[in-house]
């Protein structure tokens, strides 16, 4: 799975705040994610994060 920093991940389950979207802050053996709803950050092992992803949305280019 090709996940880069800045991507928005839509997860299978909701965060307790109600949001399913997470921004990727760091990629490696672990992913650091920030909830789009409440701003909480967490670190997930790569295997668990990739298993929980429903869709990956790439950031839009804002060039001229």
Short mmCIF file of N, CA and C in Angstrom, two decimals:
data_model
loop_
_atom_site.label_atom_id
_atom_site.label_comp_id
_atom_site.label_asym_id
_atom_site.label_seq_id
_atom_site.Cartn_x
_atom_site.Cartn_y
_atom_site.Cartn_z
N UNK A 1 0.85 -1.18 0.00
CA UNK A 1 0.00 0.00 0.00
C UNK A 1 0.89 1.23 0.00
N UNK A 2 0.62 2.16 -0.91
CA UNK A 2 1.44 3.36 -1.04
C UNK A 2 0.81 4.51 -0.25
N UNK A 3 1.31 4.72 0.95
CA UNK A 3 0.82 5.79 1.82
C UNK A 3 1.97 6.75 2.07
N UNK A 4 1.74 8.04 1.84
CA UNK A 4 2.76 9.07 1.99
C UNK A 4 2.32 10.07 3.06
N UNK A 5 3.30 10.82 3.56
CA UNK A 5 3.00 11.90 4.51
C UNK A 5 2.10 12.92 3.83
N UNK A 6 1.04 13.34 4.52
CA UNK A 6 0.09 14.30 3.98
C UNK A 6 -1.17 13.67 3.43
N UNK A 7 -1.16 12.36 3.21
CA UNK A 7 -2.36 11.67 2.72
C UNK A 7 -3.44 11.68 3.80
N UNK A 8 -4.68 11.58 3.38
CA UNK A 8 -5.82 11.45 4.29
C UNK A 8 -6.31 10.01 4.19
N UNK A 9 -6.35 9.32 5.32
CA UNK A 9 -6.82 7.94 5.36
C UNK A 9 -8.25 7.91 5.88
N UNK A 10 -9.09 7.16 5.20
CA UNK A 10 -10.44 6.92 5.70
C UNK A 10 -10.44 5.51 6.29
N UNK A 11 -10.70 5.42 7.58
CA UNK A 11 -10.62 4.15 8.29
C UNK A 11 -11.97 3.44 8.29
N UNK A 12 -11.95 2.14 8.62
CA UNK A 12 -13.17 1.35 8.68
C UNK A 12 -14.02 1.72 9.89
N UNK A 13 -13.37 2.00 11.01
CA UNK A 13 -14.10 2.33 12.24
C UNK A 13 -13.96 3.82 12.57
N UNK A 14 -14.97 4.36 13.25
CA UNK A 14 -14.95 5.75 13.67
C UNK A 14 -14.11 5.95 14.92
N UNK A 15 -13.50 7.12 15.02
CA UNK A 15 -12.88 7.56 16.26
C UNK A 15 -14.02 7.97 17.19
N UNK A 16 -13.85 7.95 18.50
CA UNK A 16 -14.94 8.34 19.40
C UNK A 16 -15.52 9.73 19.13
N UNK A 17 -14.78 10.61 18.48
CA UNK A 17 -15.30 11.95 18.16
C UNK A 17 -16.26 11.91 16.97
N UNK A 18 -16.28 10.78 16.24
CA UNK A 18 -17.20 10.63 15.11
C UNK A 18 -16.55 10.70 13.75
N UNK A 19 -15.28 11.05 13.68
CA UNK A 19 -14.59 11.18 12.40
C UNK A 19 -13.95 9.84 11.99
N UNK A 20 -13.93 9.58 10.69
CA UNK A 20 -13.25 8.39 10.16
C UNK A 20 -11.99 8.78 9.40
N UNK A 21 -11.70 10.09 9.30
CA UNK A 21 -10.57 10.56 8.49
C UNK A 21 -9.38 10.92 9.37
N UNK A 22 -8.19 10.50 8.90
CA UNK A 22 -6.94 10.73 9.62
C UNK A 22 -5.89 11.25 8.66
N UNK A 23 -5.10 12.23 9.08
CA UNK A 23 -3.99 12.75 8.29
C UNK A 23 -2.72 12.02 8.68
N UNK A 24 -1.92 11.63 7.70
CA UNK A 24 -0.66 10.93 7.95
C UNK A 24 0.43 11.96 8.23
N UNK A 25 1.05 11.87 9.41
CA UNK A 25 2.12 12.79 9.79
C UNK A 25 3.50 12.16 9.65
N UNK A 26 3.58 10.83 9.79
CA UNK A 26 4.87 10.14 9.69
C UNK A 26 4.63 8.73 9.17
N UNK A 27 5.55 8.26 8.34
CA UNK A 27 5.47 6.92 7.77
C UNK A 27 6.77 6.20 8.06
N UNK A 28 6.68 4.94 8.42
CA UNK A 28 7.85 4.12 8.69
C UNK A 28 7.34 2.77 9.20
N UNK A 29 8.02 2.21 10.20
CA UNK A 29 7.52 0.99 10.83
C UNK A 29 6.20 1.26 11.53
N UNK A 30 6.03 2.50 11.99
CA UNK A 30 4.80 2.95 12.63
C UNK A 30 4.26 4.14 11.84
N UNK A 31 2.97 4.36 11.91
CA UNK A 31 2.36 5.55 11.32
C UNK A 31 1.97 6.48 12.45
N UNK A 32 2.25 7.77 12.29
CA UNK A 32 1.73 8.78 13.21
C UNK A 32 0.57 9.44 12.48
N UNK A 33 -0.61 9.41 13.09
CA UNK A 33 -1.83 9.91 12.47
C UNK A 33 -2.45 10.99 13.33
N UNK A 34 -3.13 11.96 12.68
CA UNK A 34 -3.88 13.00 13.39
C UNK A 34 -5.33 12.92 12.95
N UNK A 35 -6.24 12.84 13.93
CA UNK A 35 -7.67 12.78 13.65
C UNK A 35 -8.12 14.10 13.03
N UNK A 36 -8.87 14.01 11.94
CA UNK A 36 -9.38 15.21 11.27
C UNK A 36 -10.50 15.86 12.06
N UNK A 37 -11.12 15.13 12.96
CA UNK A 37 -12.23 15.68 13.74
C UNK A 37 -11.79 16.45 14.97
N UNK A 38 -10.98 15.80 15.83
CA UNK A 38 -10.63 16.42 17.11
C UNK A 38 -9.15 16.80 17.24
N UNK A 39 -8.30 16.34 16.32
CA UNK A 39 -6.89 16.70 16.35
C UNK A 39 -6.01 15.80 17.20
N UNK A 40 -6.57 14.77 17.78
CA UNK A 40 -5.77 13.84 18.58
C UNK A 40 -4.79 13.10 17.69
N UNK A 41 -3.57 12.91 18.19
CA UNK A 41 -2.54 12.19 17.45
C UNK A 41 -2.29 10.84 18.09
N UNK A 42 -1.97 9.85 17.25
CA UNK A 42 -1.62 8.53 17.77
C UNK A 42 -0.62 7.86 16.85
N UNK A 43 0.03 6.86 17.38
CA UNK A 43 0.99 6.07 16.62
C UNK A 43 0.45 4.65 16.53
N UNK A 44 0.36 4.13 15.30
CA UNK A 44 -0.10 2.77 15.07
C UNK A 44 0.99 1.98 14.34
N UNK A 45 1.14 0.71 14.66
CA UNK A 45 2.05 -0.12 13.87
C UNK A 45 1.55 -0.18 12.42
N UNK A 46 2.47 -0.23 11.48
CA UNK A 46 2.13 -0.22 10.05
C UNK A 46 1.11 -1.29 9.70
N UNK A 47 1.31 -2.50 10.18
CA UNK A 47 0.42 -3.62 9.83
C UNK A 47 -1.02 -3.35 10.27
N UNK A 48 -1.19 -2.83 11.48
CA UNK A 48 -2.54 -2.55 11.99
C UNK A 48 -3.18 -1.38 11.25
N UNK A 49 -2.39 -0.37 10.95
CA UNK A 49 -2.92 0.80 10.23
C UNK A 49 -3.37 0.40 8.83
N UNK A 50 -2.53 -0.35 8.10
CA UNK A 50 -2.89 -0.74 6.74
C UNK A 50 -4.11 -1.66 6.71
N UNK A 51 -4.29 -2.48 7.74
CA UNK A 51 -5.46 -3.35 7.80
C UNK A 51 -6.74 -2.57 8.06
N UNK A 52 -6.63 -1.39 8.69
CA UNK A 52 -7.80 -0.60 9.07
C UNK A 52 -8.21 0.42 8.02
N UNK A 53 -7.43 0.59 6.97
CA UNK A 53 -7.69 1.62 5.96
C UNK A 53 -8.76 1.16 4.97
N UNK A 54 -9.72 2.03 4.73
CA UNK A 54 -10.74 1.77 3.71
C UNK A 54 -10.39 2.50 2.41
N UNK A 55 -9.88 3.75 2.50
CA UNK A 55 -9.53 4.52 1.31
C UNK A 55 -8.38 5.47 1.63
N UNK A 56 -7.56 5.76 0.61
CA UNK A 56 -6.46 6.71 0.74
C UNK A 56 -6.74 7.86 -0.20
N UNK A 57 -6.74 9.07 0.33
CA UNK A 57 -6.97 10.26 -0.48
C UNK A 57 -5.68 11.07 -0.52
N UNK A 58 -5.18 11.31 -1.72
CA UNK A 58 -3.95 12.08 -1.91
C UNK A 58 -4.27 13.56 -1.79
N UNK A 59 -3.32 14.36 -1.27
CA UNK A 59 -3.56 15.81 -1.19
C UNK A 59 -3.65 16.40 -2.61
N UNK A 60 -4.47 17.41 -2.76
CA UNK A 60 -4.65 18.05 -4.05
C UNK A 60 -3.51 19.03 -4.33
N UNK A 61 -3.05 19.07 -5.56
CA UNK A 61 -2.00 20.00 -5.97
C UNK A 61 -2.61 21.39 -6.10
N UNK A 62 -1.94 22.40 -5.56
CA UNK A 62 -2.47 23.76 -5.63
C UNK A 62 -1.55 24.64 -6.47
N UNK A 63 -0.94 24.07 -7.50
CA UNK A 63 -0.06 24.84 -8.37
C UNK A 63 -0.87 25.57 -9.43
N UNK A 64 -0.55 26.87 -9.60
CA UNK A 64 -1.05 27.77 -10.55
C UNK A 64 -2.16 27.52 -11.40
#
